[in-house]
């Protein structure tokens, strides 16, 4: 065992013990975060507008600060973008993470000197928890790759901005720089297909031990590696044993990945966003990711079934329940207040608090009151594939409200992996298996089928690389971009249907 591995194990134990302290005292930890946020922001424009100096309790905060999305905070953010100080948080932010908004065009999410360190620490701590639990630390001496956006940043009014993953690239610890890939020059390539080709050339003869990125785009990297070397990724990188991912659920990709790699590898799930790093998988044995309660983020939760009602109740960490679908609301040391990030979560454990990402509050299907969420469609597809040699590259689901004949239905657009596995012999039988799994999970959907409001779902095949071509056509190929699992309209699937 190398000195680096020994040092990693010692450090991992230290971080694990630190984590246990706040994880075992969750309510008090969140109360302290709340008080610190109120104190630090009371003299900002937002703090004055919402009487932070008079807020003594969480109940005061909930009365004074409504839940908002980006549009609701945009008037404040615009002032910060123009260079004004002390608007949402004291001083100016260090960076803006620039993301694509669905209604507001580009979104600028502030990152401050107080919030930025937690983005780095959380990713580090996820790896350290893995080391502490498994004892596996040899990979720290091997090469690591992080598939991410370009680190080239622009500047406005003294504030740099770019993609979050590109900003984070500037904070890679020195002790990892030597082993980190790809090269800075390759990382700066903007065109995703050109970039992946260059990464393949740089890494194919290296000893990659850790690979990280959004599964859909890592899959593209693996496919190109396998094609070029004519052997599985696990044979190219004999010491590759750890995959770190975030952004989407890995389960729909797991079988495909194991085929591309040629064996199973351990994985660590992360829950990062431009607005904050919220959770990471702290155990290979337990379901869910540890919610980070001591990172300058105060959490609130609204039951998704109540979210669009009038004055839905807001819950704090000590009030949540297992298995309930909650919209995640945050207030942060980057100056986001009562902010709806759009993600929904479910708690898998309350001691400690662990969550899974169940979907997006805007990415659902409820054209007939069925309330279908992302977690349900992913679980249904996984169940339908069990015991078969069917593998899926990508999929998305939308309602067909006005069919040419018969009852309305949900239409599943699926790109099957035809190179390393089989397509279903009978699409109708495969669709029925998915439908049965959906009905077991979602009583509303089942009632609509039984009541003959909907008919059973329909599977439509998407041609090879159809999803990639679609993402390329809208300028969102690669990086942190991903296909929504669900849409309540047909904007995406109508385009896919042309391919």
Tab-separated table of C-alpha atoms in Angstrom:
chain	number	residue	atom	x	y	z
A	1	UNK	CA	0.000	0.000	0.000
A	2	UNK	CA	1.371	3.425	-0.972
A	3	UNK	CA	1.918	6.273	1.476
A	4	UNK	CA	-0.796	8.157	-0.374
A	5	UNK	CA	-3.288	5.339	0.321
A	6	UNK	CA	-2.339	5.198	4.009
A	7	UNK	CA	-2.757	8.973	4.337
A	8	UNK	CA	-6.130	8.781	2.583
A	9	UNK	CA	-7.388	6.186	5.089
A	10	UNK	CA	-6.303	8.307	8.061
A	11	UNK	CA	-7.936	11.420	6.604
A	12	UNK	CA	-11.077	9.431	5.729
A	13	UNK	CA	-11.519	8.370	9.370
A	14	UNK	CA	-11.141	11.955	10.542
A	15	UNK	CA	-13.773	13.251	8.105
A	16	UNK	CA	-16.126	10.364	8.917
A	17	UNK	CA	-15.981	11.203	12.639
A	18	UNK	CA	-16.638	14.896	11.902
A	19	UNK	CA	-19.636	13.997	9.763
A	20	UNK	CA	-21.114	11.784	12.486
A	21	UNK	CA	-21.222	14.708	14.904
A	22	UNK	CA	-23.569	16.861	12.821
A	23	UNK	CA	-25.443	13.913	11.286
A	24	UNK	CA	-26.348	12.708	14.796
A	25	UNK	CA	-27.616	16.164	15.824
A	26	UNK	CA	-29.559	17.215	12.711
A	27	UNK	CA	-32.125	19.652	14.108
A	28	UNK	CA	-29.624	21.651	16.145
A	29	UNK	CA	-27.219	21.670	13.180
A	30	UNK	CA	-29.877	23.143	10.894
A	31	UNK	CA	-30.962	25.680	13.533
A	32	UNK	CA	-27.396	26.974	13.745
A	33	UNK	CA	-27.161	27.226	9.944
A	34	UNK	CA	-30.443	29.170	9.954
A	35	UNK	CA	-29.270	31.642	12.615
A	36	UNK	CA	-25.930	32.154	10.864
A	37	UNK	CA	-27.664	32.890	7.554
A	38	UNK	CA	-30.026	35.435	9.155
A	39	UNK	CA	-27.153	37.197	10.913
A	40	UNK	CA	-24.852	37.355	7.897
A	41	UNK	CA	-27.528	38.596	5.459
A	42	UNK	CA	-29.548	41.031	7.601
A	43	UNK	CA	-27.845	44.091	6.107
A	44	UNK	CA	-28.239	43.025	2.481
A	45	UNK	CA	-30.943	44.537	0.285
A	46	UNK	CA	-32.886	41.277	0.402
A	47	UNK	CA	-32.460	41.062	4.171
A	48	UNK	CA	-33.794	44.581	4.660
A	49	UNK	CA	-36.685	44.014	2.246
A	50	UNK	CA	-37.715	40.936	4.241
A	51	UNK	CA	-36.987	42.230	7.780
A	52	UNK	CA	-34.235	39.752	8.599
A	53	UNK	CA	-33.282	41.803	11.663
A	54	UNK	CA	-36.737	41.081	13.144
A	55	UNK	CA	-36.705	37.350	12.356
A	56	UNK	CA	-36.237	35.390	15.583
A	57	UNK	CA	-37.730	32.020	14.615
A	58	UNK	CA	-38.222	29.850	11.569
A	59	UNK	CA	-41.930	30.706	11.691
A	60	UNK	CA	-40.999	34.386	11.286
A	61	UNK	CA	-38.873	33.488	8.277
A	62	UNK	CA	-41.649	31.478	6.617
A	63	UNK	CA	-44.032	34.443	7.006
A	64	UNK	CA	-41.541	36.990	5.656
A	65	UNK	CA	-39.898	35.004	2.842
A	66	UNK	CA	-42.151	33.353	0.238
A	67	UNK	CA	-41.054	30.348	-1.791
A	68	UNK	CA	-39.655	31.515	-5.131
A	69	UNK	CA	-38.041	30.026	-8.203
A	70	UNK	CA	-35.432	31.807	-10.337
A	71	UNK	CA	-38.045	34.077	-11.902
A	72	UNK	CA	-39.124	35.183	-8.437
A	73	UNK	CA	-35.563	36.161	-7.463
A	74	UNK	CA	-34.542	37.464	-10.888
A	75	UNK	CA	-34.971	41.166	-10.061
A	76	UNK	CA	-32.386	40.747	-7.277
A	77	UNK	CA	-30.051	38.563	-9.351
A	78	UNK	CA	-30.112	41.092	-12.207
A	79	UNK	CA	-28.772	43.752	-9.832
A	80	UNK	CA	-25.921	41.469	-8.783
A	81	UNK	CA	-25.118	40.673	-12.425
A	82	UNK	CA	-24.877	44.434	-13.054
A	83	UNK	CA	-22.233	44.687	-10.331
A	84	UNK	CA	-24.217	45.897	-7.323
A	85	UNK	CA	-22.974	44.766	-3.910
A	86	UNK	CA	-24.807	43.525	-0.790
A	87	UNK	CA	-27.933	42.546	-2.693
A	88	UNK	CA	-28.618	38.872	-1.900
A	89	UNK	CA	-25.464	38.219	0.135
A	90	UNK	CA	-22.765	40.443	1.550
A	91	UNK	CA	-20.359	41.868	-1.017
A	92	UNK	CA	-20.200	40.358	-4.492
A	93	UNK	CA	-20.207	36.684	-5.450
A	94	UNK	CA	-16.969	35.113	-6.644
A	95	UNK	CA	-18.664	33.473	-9.626
A	96	UNK	CA	-21.909	32.987	-11.465
A	97	UNK	CA	-22.738	29.463	-12.570
A	98	UNK	CA	-24.482	30.008	-15.888
A	99	UNK	CA	-27.227	27.516	-16.658
A	100	UNK	CA	-29.988	27.214	-19.225
A	101	UNK	CA	-33.425	28.300	-18.058
A	102	UNK	CA	-36.639	27.048	-19.608
A	103	UNK	CA	-38.554	30.338	-19.318
A	104	UNK	CA	-35.951	32.941	-18.455
A	105	UNK	CA	-33.171	32.172	-20.916
A	106	UNK	CA	-29.772	31.995	-19.220
A	107	UNK	CA	-29.816	31.754	-15.433
A	108	UNK	CA	-26.999	33.165	-13.303
A	109	UNK	CA	-26.620	31.341	-9.983
A	110	UNK	CA	-24.267	33.092	-7.524
A	111	UNK	CA	-21.349	31.308	-5.891
A	112	UNK	CA	-19.746	33.145	-2.957
A	113	UNK	CA	-16.512	32.753	-1.021
A	114	UNK	CA	-18.644	31.198	1.739
A	115	UNK	CA	-20.506	28.724	-0.500
A	116	UNK	CA	-17.795	27.687	-2.953
A	117	UNK	CA	-15.678	25.584	-0.542
A	118	UNK	CA	-18.618	23.289	0.205
A	119	UNK	CA	-18.907	22.267	-3.471
A	120	UNK	CA	-15.336	20.970	-3.270
A	121	UNK	CA	-15.522	19.467	0.219
A	122	UNK	CA	-18.690	17.489	-0.503
A	123	UNK	CA	-17.224	15.688	-3.524
A	124	UNK	CA	-14.049	14.985	-1.542
A	125	UNK	CA	-15.996	13.713	1.475
A	126	UNK	CA	-18.039	11.324	-0.666
A	127	UNK	CA	-14.802	9.625	-1.745
A	128	UNK	CA	-13.452	9.643	1.817
A	129	UNK	CA	-16.602	7.985	3.166
A	130	UNK	CA	-16.198	5.298	0.506
A	131	UNK	CA	-12.592	4.743	1.602
A	132	UNK	CA	-13.567	4.626	5.285
A	133	UNK	CA	-16.346	2.076	4.747
A	134	UNK	CA	-14.670	-0.211	2.203
A	135	UNK	CA	-10.983	0.169	3.051
A	136	UNK	CA	-10.334	0.581	-0.689
A	137	UNK	CA	-7.814	3.362	-1.168
A	138	UNK	CA	-5.397	2.097	-3.827
A	139	UNK	CA	-7.211	4.124	-6.502
A	140	UNK	CA	-5.873	7.399	-5.042
A	141	UNK	CA	-2.545	6.634	-6.719
A	142	UNK	CA	-4.150	5.946	-10.109
A	143	UNK	CA	-5.346	8.293	-12.829
A	144	UNK	CA	-8.736	9.991	-12.469
A	145	UNK	CA	-10.965	11.555	-15.087
A	146	UNK	CA	-13.822	14.006	-14.621
A	147	UNK	CA	-15.979	14.546	-17.703
A	148	UNK	CA	-17.057	18.148	-17.315
A	149	UNK	CA	-17.724	21.443	-19.054
A	150	UNK	CA	-15.049	23.817	-20.278
A	151	UNK	CA	-13.134	25.665	-17.506
A	152	UNK	CA	-12.866	28.799	-19.680
A	153	UNK	CA	-14.627	31.608	-17.806
A	154	UNK	CA	-15.896	35.021	-18.851
A	155	UNK	CA	-16.120	38.125	-16.704
A	156	UNK	CA	-18.727	40.828	-16.070
A	157	UNK	CA	-18.385	43.624	-13.537
A	158	UNK	CA	-15.571	41.841	-11.730
A	159	UNK	CA	-17.456	38.525	-11.446
A	160	UNK	CA	-16.405	35.467	-13.451
A	161	UNK	CA	-19.027	33.135	-14.878
A	162	UNK	CA	-19.219	29.819	-16.681
A	163	UNK	CA	-20.565	26.296	-16.217
A	164	UNK	CA	-20.434	24.981	-12.656
A	165	UNK	CA	-18.286	21.984	-13.612
A	166	UNK	CA	-15.887	24.363	-15.386
A	167	UNK	CA	-15.676	26.606	-12.317
A	168	UNK	CA	-15.029	23.614	-10.062
A	169	UNK	CA	-12.143	22.588	-12.345
A	170	UNK	CA	-10.250	25.605	-10.993
A	171	UNK	CA	-10.442	24.186	-7.464
A	172	UNK	CA	-9.035	20.683	-7.960
A	173	UNK	CA	-6.630	20.124	-5.023
A	174	UNK	CA	-2.936	20.159	-5.866
A	175	UNK	CA	-2.474	16.599	-4.639
A	176	UNK	CA	-4.902	15.442	-7.369
A	177	UNK	CA	-3.618	17.603	-10.215
A	178	UNK	CA	-0.850	15.184	-11.143
A	179	UNK	CA	-3.234	12.252	-11.619
A	180	UNK	CA	-6.161	14.182	-13.037
A	181	UNK	CA	-7.239	13.903	-16.668
A	182	UNK	CA	-7.970	15.091	-19.323
A	183	UNK	CA	-5.405	17.821	-19.972
A	184	UNK	CA	-6.409	21.441	-19.511
A	185	UNK	CA	-6.285	21.994	-23.278
A	186	UNK	CA	-8.641	19.093	-23.969
A	187	UNK	CA	-10.960	20.163	-21.177
A	188	UNK	CA	-11.295	23.558	-22.866
A	189	UNK	CA	-12.718	22.093	-26.092
A	190	UNK	CA	-16.295	23.329	-26.405
A	191	UNK	CA	-17.717	20.881	-28.981
A	192	UNK	CA	-18.645	17.773	-27.012
A	193	UNK	CA	-18.054	15.145	-29.716
A	194	UNK	CA	-14.629	16.607	-30.533
A	195	UNK	CA	-13.847	16.753	-26.824
A	196	UNK	CA	-14.779	13.111	-26.179
A	197	UNK	CA	-12.663	11.982	-29.146
A	198	UNK	CA	-9.699	13.907	-27.714
A	199	UNK	CA	-10.280	12.419	-24.246
A	200	UNK	CA	-10.284	8.932	-25.736
A	201	UNK	CA	-6.918	9.605	-27.412
A	202	UNK	CA	-5.417	10.971	-24.168
A	203	UNK	CA	-6.671	8.235	-21.864
A	204	UNK	CA	-6.765	4.992	-23.838
A	205	UNK	CA	-3.190	4.067	-22.878
A	206	UNK	CA	-3.427	5.345	-19.298
A	207	UNK	CA	-4.213	3.496	-16.064
A	208	UNK	CA	-7.578	5.065	-15.252
A	209	UNK	CA	-8.744	4.156	-11.741
A	210	UNK	CA	-11.640	6.576	-11.162
A	211	UNK	CA	-14.059	7.909	-13.770
A	212	UNK	CA	-16.684	10.548	-13.008
A	213	UNK	CA	-19.493	12.264	-14.907
A	214	UNK	CA	-23.161	12.189	-15.875
A	215	UNK	CA	-23.917	8.559	-16.930
A	216	UNK	CA	-25.352	9.415	-20.344
A	217	UNK	CA	-22.172	11.211	-21.411
A	218	UNK	CA	-19.770	8.756	-19.753
A	219	UNK	CA	-21.592	6.080	-21.763
A	220	UNK	CA	-20.651	7.939	-24.950
A	221	UNK	CA	-16.996	7.995	-23.794
A	222	UNK	CA	-17.077	4.259	-23.007
A	223	UNK	CA	-18.625	3.401	-26.373
A	224	UNK	CA	-15.881	5.284	-28.222
A	225	UNK	CA	-13.183	3.623	-26.079
A	226	UNK	CA	-14.576	0.160	-26.731
A	227	UNK	CA	-14.896	0.823	-30.460
A	228	UNK	CA	-11.314	2.088	-30.743
A	229	UNK	CA	-9.696	-0.642	-28.620
A	230	UNK	CA	-12.038	-3.491	-29.666
A	231	UNK	CA	-12.275	-4.653	-26.057
A	232	UNK	CA	-14.278	-3.780	-22.936
A	233	UNK	CA	-13.396	-0.705	-20.905
A	234	UNK	CA	-12.506	-2.928	-17.933
A	235	UNK	CA	-9.759	-4.561	-20.007
A	236	UNK	CA	-8.447	-1.220	-21.239
A	237	UNK	CA	-8.343	0.119	-17.664
A	238	UNK	CA	-7.569	-2.939	-15.555
A	239	UNK	CA	-7.546	-0.904	-12.305
A	240	UNK	CA	-10.780	0.978	-12.976
A	241	UNK	CA	-12.990	0.130	-10.014
A	242	UNK	CA	-14.856	3.301	-9.044
A	243	UNK	CA	-17.456	5.294	-10.992
A	244	UNK	CA	-18.678	8.586	-9.519
A	245	UNK	CA	-21.813	10.114	-10.968
A	246	UNK	CA	-24.587	12.629	-10.461
A	247	UNK	CA	-27.306	14.400	-12.369
A	248	UNK	CA	-29.443	11.367	-13.225
A	249	UNK	CA	-30.304	7.990	-11.740
A	250	UNK	CA	-27.646	5.405	-12.621
A	251	UNK	CA	-29.973	2.377	-12.499
A	252	UNK	CA	-31.347	2.666	-16.074
A	253	UNK	CA	-27.721	2.737	-17.285
A	254	UNK	CA	-26.208	0.131	-14.942
A	255	UNK	CA	-26.717	-2.958	-17.151
A	256	UNK	CA	-25.408	-1.096	-20.205
A	257	UNK	CA	-22.354	0.116	-18.253
A	258	UNK	CA	-21.546	-3.343	-16.942
A	259	UNK	CA	-21.660	-4.616	-20.517
A	260	UNK	CA	-19.364	-1.826	-21.740
A	261	UNK	CA	-16.968	-2.304	-18.816
A	262	UNK	CA	-17.146	-6.091	-18.845
A	263	UNK	CA	-17.566	-6.349	-15.072
A	264	UNK	CA	-19.144	-4.627	-12.097
A	265	UNK	CA	-17.494	-1.620	-10.486
A	266	UNK	CA	-18.368	0.267	-7.311
A	267	UNK	CA	-20.193	3.558	-7.708
A	268	UNK	CA	-20.756	6.711	-5.661
A	269	UNK	CA	-23.791	8.912	-6.284
A	270	UNK	CA	-23.613	12.681	-5.818
A	271	UNK	CA	-26.346	15.337	-5.685
A	272	UNK	CA	-24.669	18.543	-6.861
A	273	UNK	CA	-26.307	21.564	-8.489
A	274	UNK	CA	-25.296	25.116	-9.289
A	275	UNK	CA	-27.374	26.181	-6.272
A	276	UNK	CA	-25.468	23.942	-3.857
A	277	UNK	CA	-24.039	20.494	-3.187
A	278	UNK	CA	-26.850	18.827	-1.272
A	279	UNK	CA	-26.029	15.175	-0.680
A	280	UNK	CA	-23.660	12.319	-1.417
A	281	UNK	CA	-23.726	8.552	-1.057
A	282	UNK	CA	-22.009	7.854	2.237
A	283	UNK	CA	-22.490	4.071	2.257
A	284	UNK	CA	-22.323	1.206	-0.212
A	285	UNK	CA	-24.740	-0.733	2.007
A	286	UNK	CA	-27.529	1.777	2.637
A	287	UNK	CA	-29.985	3.236	0.136
A	288	UNK	CA	-29.887	6.966	-0.519
A	289	UNK	CA	-27.471	9.855	-0.111
A	290	UNK	CA	-26.554	11.644	3.107
A	291	UNK	CA	-28.194	15.084	3.163
A	292	UNK	CA	-25.468	17.611	4.015
A	293	UNK	CA	-26.897	19.602	6.919
A	294	UNK	CA	-23.785	21.591	7.795
A	295	UNK	CA	-22.827	23.365	4.572
A	296	UNK	CA	-24.396	26.819	4.712
A	297	UNK	CA	-27.737	25.534	3.376
A	298	UNK	CA	-31.008	25.635	5.302
A	299	UNK	CA	-33.553	23.157	3.964
A	300	UNK	CA	-37.317	23.279	3.731
A	301	UNK	CA	-39.593	20.677	2.174
A	302	UNK	CA	-43.053	20.902	0.610
A	303	UNK	CA	-45.084	17.809	-0.215
A	304	UNK	CA	-45.229	17.657	-3.993
A	305	UNK	CA	-48.920	16.760	-3.991
A	306	UNK	CA	-49.600	20.037	-2.124
A	307	UNK	CA	-47.059	22.211	-3.920
A	308	UNK	CA	-49.369	23.811	-6.465
A	309	UNK	CA	-52.110	24.427	-3.904
A	310	UNK	CA	-52.680	27.691	-2.064
A	311	UNK	CA	-50.188	28.269	0.802
A	312	UNK	CA	-48.758	24.734	1.035
A	313	UNK	CA	-47.148	23.863	4.359
A	314	UNK	CA	-43.351	24.108	4.581
A	315	UNK	CA	-41.592	21.415	6.653
A	316	UNK	CA	-38.148	21.558	8.264
A	317	UNK	CA	-35.745	18.667	8.736
A	318	UNK	CA	-37.244	17.401	11.989
A	319	UNK	CA	-40.725	17.104	10.468
A	320	UNK	CA	-40.146	15.041	7.325
A	321	UNK	CA	-41.357	11.459	6.814
A	322	UNK	CA	-40.049	8.435	4.973
A	323	UNK	CA	-41.239	7.789	1.418
A	324	UNK	CA	-43.041	11.104	0.899
A	325	UNK	CA	-42.282	13.055	-2.273
A	326	UNK	CA	-41.034	16.532	-1.289
A	327	UNK	CA	-40.100	19.590	-3.320
A	328	UNK	CA	-36.691	20.752	-2.077
A	329	UNK	CA	-36.541	24.399	-0.945
A	330	UNK	CA	-33.226	26.006	0.065
A	331	UNK	CA	-31.808	29.158	1.628
A	332	UNK	CA	-28.039	29.475	1.255
A	333	UNK	CA	-24.863	31.376	1.979
A	334	UNK	CA	-24.791	32.230	-1.730
A	335	UNK	CA	-27.896	34.391	-1.305
A	336	UNK	CA	-30.745	32.149	-2.436
A	337	UNK	CA	-33.776	32.511	-0.157
A	338	UNK	CA	-36.799	30.212	0.002
A	339	UNK	CA	-35.564	28.982	-3.358
A	340	UNK	CA	-37.247	26.158	-5.259
A	341	UNK	CA	-34.510	24.377	-7.202
A	342	UNK	CA	-37.090	22.221	-8.990
A	343	UNK	CA	-35.931	18.843	-7.667
A	344	UNK	CA	-38.074	16.460	-5.666
A	345	UNK	CA	-36.638	14.098	-3.051
A	346	UNK	CA	-37.770	11.214	-0.886
A	347	UNK	CA	-36.205	10.259	2.436
A	348	UNK	CA	-34.922	6.687	2.690
A	349	UNK	CA	-33.603	7.109	6.244
A	350	UNK	CA	-34.178	9.549	9.108
A	351	UNK	CA	-31.196	8.419	11.221
A	352	UNK	CA	-29.182	9.776	9.506
A	353	UNK	CA	-31.156	11.774	6.945
A	354	UNK	CA	-30.657	10.162	3.546
A	355	UNK	CA	-32.496	11.043	0.344
A	356	UNK	CA	-32.982	9.899	-3.202
A	357	UNK	CA	-33.768	12.317	-6.020
A	358	UNK	CA	-37.235	11.282	-7.165
A	359	UNK	CA	-37.599	13.697	-10.077
A	360	UNK	CA	-38.353	17.283	-11.033
A	361	UNK	CA	-41.477	19.137	-9.956
A	362	UNK	CA	-41.811	20.366	-13.567
A	363	UNK	CA	-40.936	16.967	-15.039
A	364	UNK	CA	-43.950	14.824	-14.377
A	365	UNK	CA	-47.006	13.532	-16.167
A	366	UNK	CA	-50.389	14.423	-14.770
A	367	UNK	CA	-52.409	15.072	-17.894
A	368	UNK	CA	-55.261	13.088	-16.305
A	369	UNK	CA	-54.390	13.390	-12.600
A	370	UNK	CA	-51.986	10.413	-12.577
A	371	UNK	CA	-49.091	12.268	-10.846
A	372	UNK	CA	-46.359	10.097	-12.425
A	373	UNK	CA	-42.825	11.013	-11.296
A	374	UNK	CA	-39.331	10.191	-12.546
A	375	UNK	CA	-38.548	7.580	-9.913
A	376	UNK	CA	-41.605	5.559	-10.932
A	377	UNK	CA	-40.779	5.357	-14.647
A	378	UNK	CA	-37.154	4.436	-13.910
A	379	UNK	CA	-38.216	1.672	-11.520
A	380	UNK	CA	-40.832	0.360	-13.979
A	381	UNK	CA	-38.336	0.117	-16.834
A	382	UNK	CA	-35.783	-1.567	-14.587
A	383	UNK	CA	-38.374	-4.140	-13.470
A	384	UNK	CA	-39.449	-4.854	-17.059
A	385	UNK	CA	-35.823	-5.532	-18.090
A	386	UNK	CA	-35.026	-7.865	-15.181
A	387	UNK	CA	-34.363	-11.417	-16.316
A	388	UNK	CA	-33.998	-10.350	-19.960
A	389	UNK	CA	-31.087	-9.394	-22.164
A	390	UNK	CA	-32.759	-6.115	-23.072
A	391	UNK	CA	-30.670	-3.000	-22.509
A	392	UNK	CA	-31.673	0.627	-22.952
A	393	UNK	CA	-29.459	3.538	-23.986
A	394	UNK	CA	-31.932	6.324	-23.200
A	395	UNK	CA	-35.650	6.995	-22.817
A	396	UNK	CA	-38.288	9.640	-22.116
A	397	UNK	CA	-42.054	9.547	-21.559
A	398	UNK	CA	-44.912	11.865	-22.572
A	399	UNK	CA	-48.719	11.669	-22.716
A	400	UNK	CA	-50.614	11.170	-25.966
A	401	UNK	CA	-53.816	13.071	-25.193
A	402	UNK	CA	-55.359	13.129	-28.671
A	403	UNK	CA	-54.626	9.815	-30.399
A	404	UNK	CA	-56.035	9.192	-33.859
A	405	UNK	CA	-58.111	6.389	-32.406
A	406	UNK	CA	-58.855	4.807	-29.049
A	407	UNK	CA	-58.189	6.068	-25.539
A	408	UNK	CA	-55.300	8.396	-24.591
A	409	UNK	CA	-52.089	6.766	-23.325
A	410	UNK	CA	-48.551	7.345	-22.113
A	411	UNK	CA	-45.974	6.968	-24.880
A	412	UNK	CA	-42.490	5.742	-23.983
A	413	UNK	CA	-39.764	6.700	-26.469
A	414	UNK	CA	-36.927	4.213	-25.971
A	415	UNK	CA	-33.553	3.841	-27.672
A	416	UNK	CA	-32.541	0.192	-27.253
A	417	UNK	CA	-28.944	-0.952	-27.183
A	418	UNK	CA	-28.901	-3.124	-30.283
A	419	UNK	CA	-25.148	-3.800	-30.379
A	420	UNK	CA	-24.571	-5.522	-27.049
A	421	UNK	CA	-28.057	-6.795	-26.252
A	422	UNK	CA	-31.426	-7.731	-27.678
A	423	UNK	CA	-34.425	-5.658	-28.567
A	424	UNK	CA	-37.741	-6.956	-27.214
A	425	UNK	CA	-39.112	-9.746	-29.412
A	426	UNK	CA	-42.532	-8.230	-28.940
A	427	UNK	CA	-42.832	-4.516	-28.161
A	428	UNK	CA	-46.413	-4.917	-26.953
A	429	UNK	CA	-45.399	-7.552	-24.391
A	430	UNK	CA	-42.508	-5.358	-23.216
A	431	UNK	CA	-44.858	-2.372	-22.946
A	432	UNK	CA	-47.266	-4.500	-20.918
A	433	UNK	CA	-44.480	-5.447	-18.489
A	434	UNK	CA	-43.643	-1.770	-17.988
A	435	UNK	CA	-47.322	-0.941	-17.611
A	436	UNK	CA	-47.824	-3.629	-14.942
A	437	UNK	CA	-44.851	-2.231	-12.984
A	438	UNK	CA	-46.242	1.295	-13.282
A	439	UNK	CA	-49.664	0.246	-12.024
A	440	UNK	CA	-48.143	-1.435	-8.965
A	441	UNK	CA	-46.330	1.780	-8.034
A	442	UNK	CA	-48.915	4.444	-8.840
A	443	UNK	CA	-52.498	3.977	-7.687
A	444	UNK	CA	-53.718	7.018	-9.649
A	445	UNK	CA	-52.356	5.580	-12.894
A	446	UNK	CA	-53.889	2.189	-12.085
A	447	UNK	CA	-57.285	3.762	-11.410
A	448	UNK	CA	-57.198	5.524	-14.782
A	449	UNK	CA	-56.419	2.264	-16.570
A	450	UNK	CA	-59.136	0.374	-14.669
A	451	UNK	CA	-61.608	3.206	-15.261
A	452	UNK	CA	-60.811	3.205	-18.990
A	453	UNK	CA	-59.700	6.838	-18.951
A	454	UNK	CA	-56.287	5.710	-20.234
A	455	UNK	CA	-55.259	2.627	-22.150
A	456	UNK	CA	-52.014	0.788	-21.505
A	457	UNK	CA	-48.821	2.548	-22.455
A	458	UNK	CA	-47.197	2.355	-25.876
A	459	UNK	CA	-43.471	1.926	-26.582
A	460	UNK	CA	-42.036	3.755	-29.605
A	461	UNK	CA	-38.509	2.871	-30.720
A	462	UNK	CA	-35.993	5.677	-31.242
A	463	UNK	CA	-33.276	5.031	-33.815
A	464	UNK	CA	-29.648	4.597	-32.789
A	465	UNK	CA	-28.132	7.859	-31.437
A	466	UNK	CA	-31.523	9.536	-31.793
A	467	UNK	CA	-31.298	11.149	-28.360
A	468	UNK	CA	-27.770	12.394	-28.993
A	469	UNK	CA	-28.846	13.889	-32.321
A	470	UNK	CA	-31.783	15.599	-30.630
A	471	UNK	CA	-29.563	17.082	-27.887
A	472	UNK	CA	-27.089	18.222	-30.527
A	473	UNK	CA	-29.872	19.884	-32.519
A	474	UNK	CA	-30.810	22.052	-29.526
A	475	UNK	CA	-27.183	22.827	-28.600
A	476	UNK	CA	-27.147	20.713	-25.437
A	477	UNK	CA	-24.918	17.780	-26.312
A	478	UNK	CA	-22.682	16.763	-23.404
A	479	UNK	CA	-21.586	18.635	-20.295
A	480	UNK	CA	-24.194	18.791	-17.537
A	481	UNK	CA	-27.156	18.560	-19.915
A	482	UNK	CA	-29.583	15.668	-19.708
A	483	UNK	CA	-32.842	14.448	-21.225
A	484	UNK	CA	-35.896	14.841	-18.962
A	485	UNK	CA	-37.383	11.471	-18.068
A	486	UNK	CA	-40.895	12.945	-18.157
A	487	UNK	CA	-42.743	15.759	-19.871
A	488	UNK	CA	-46.348	16.782	-19.466
A	489	UNK	CA	-46.376	17.856	-23.130
A	490	UNK	CA	-44.990	16.460	-26.392
A	491	UNK	CA	-42.403	19.090	-27.370
A	492	UNK	CA	-39.465	16.710	-26.931
A	493	UNK	CA	-41.058	13.499	-28.194
A	494	UNK	CA	-42.495	15.128	-31.300
A	495	UNK	CA	-38.931	16.001	-32.304
A	496	UNK	CA	-37.694	12.495	-31.408
A	497	UNK	CA	-40.479	11.013	-33.508
A	498	UNK	CA	-38.935	12.626	-36.588
A	499	UNK	CA	-35.665	10.726	-36.100
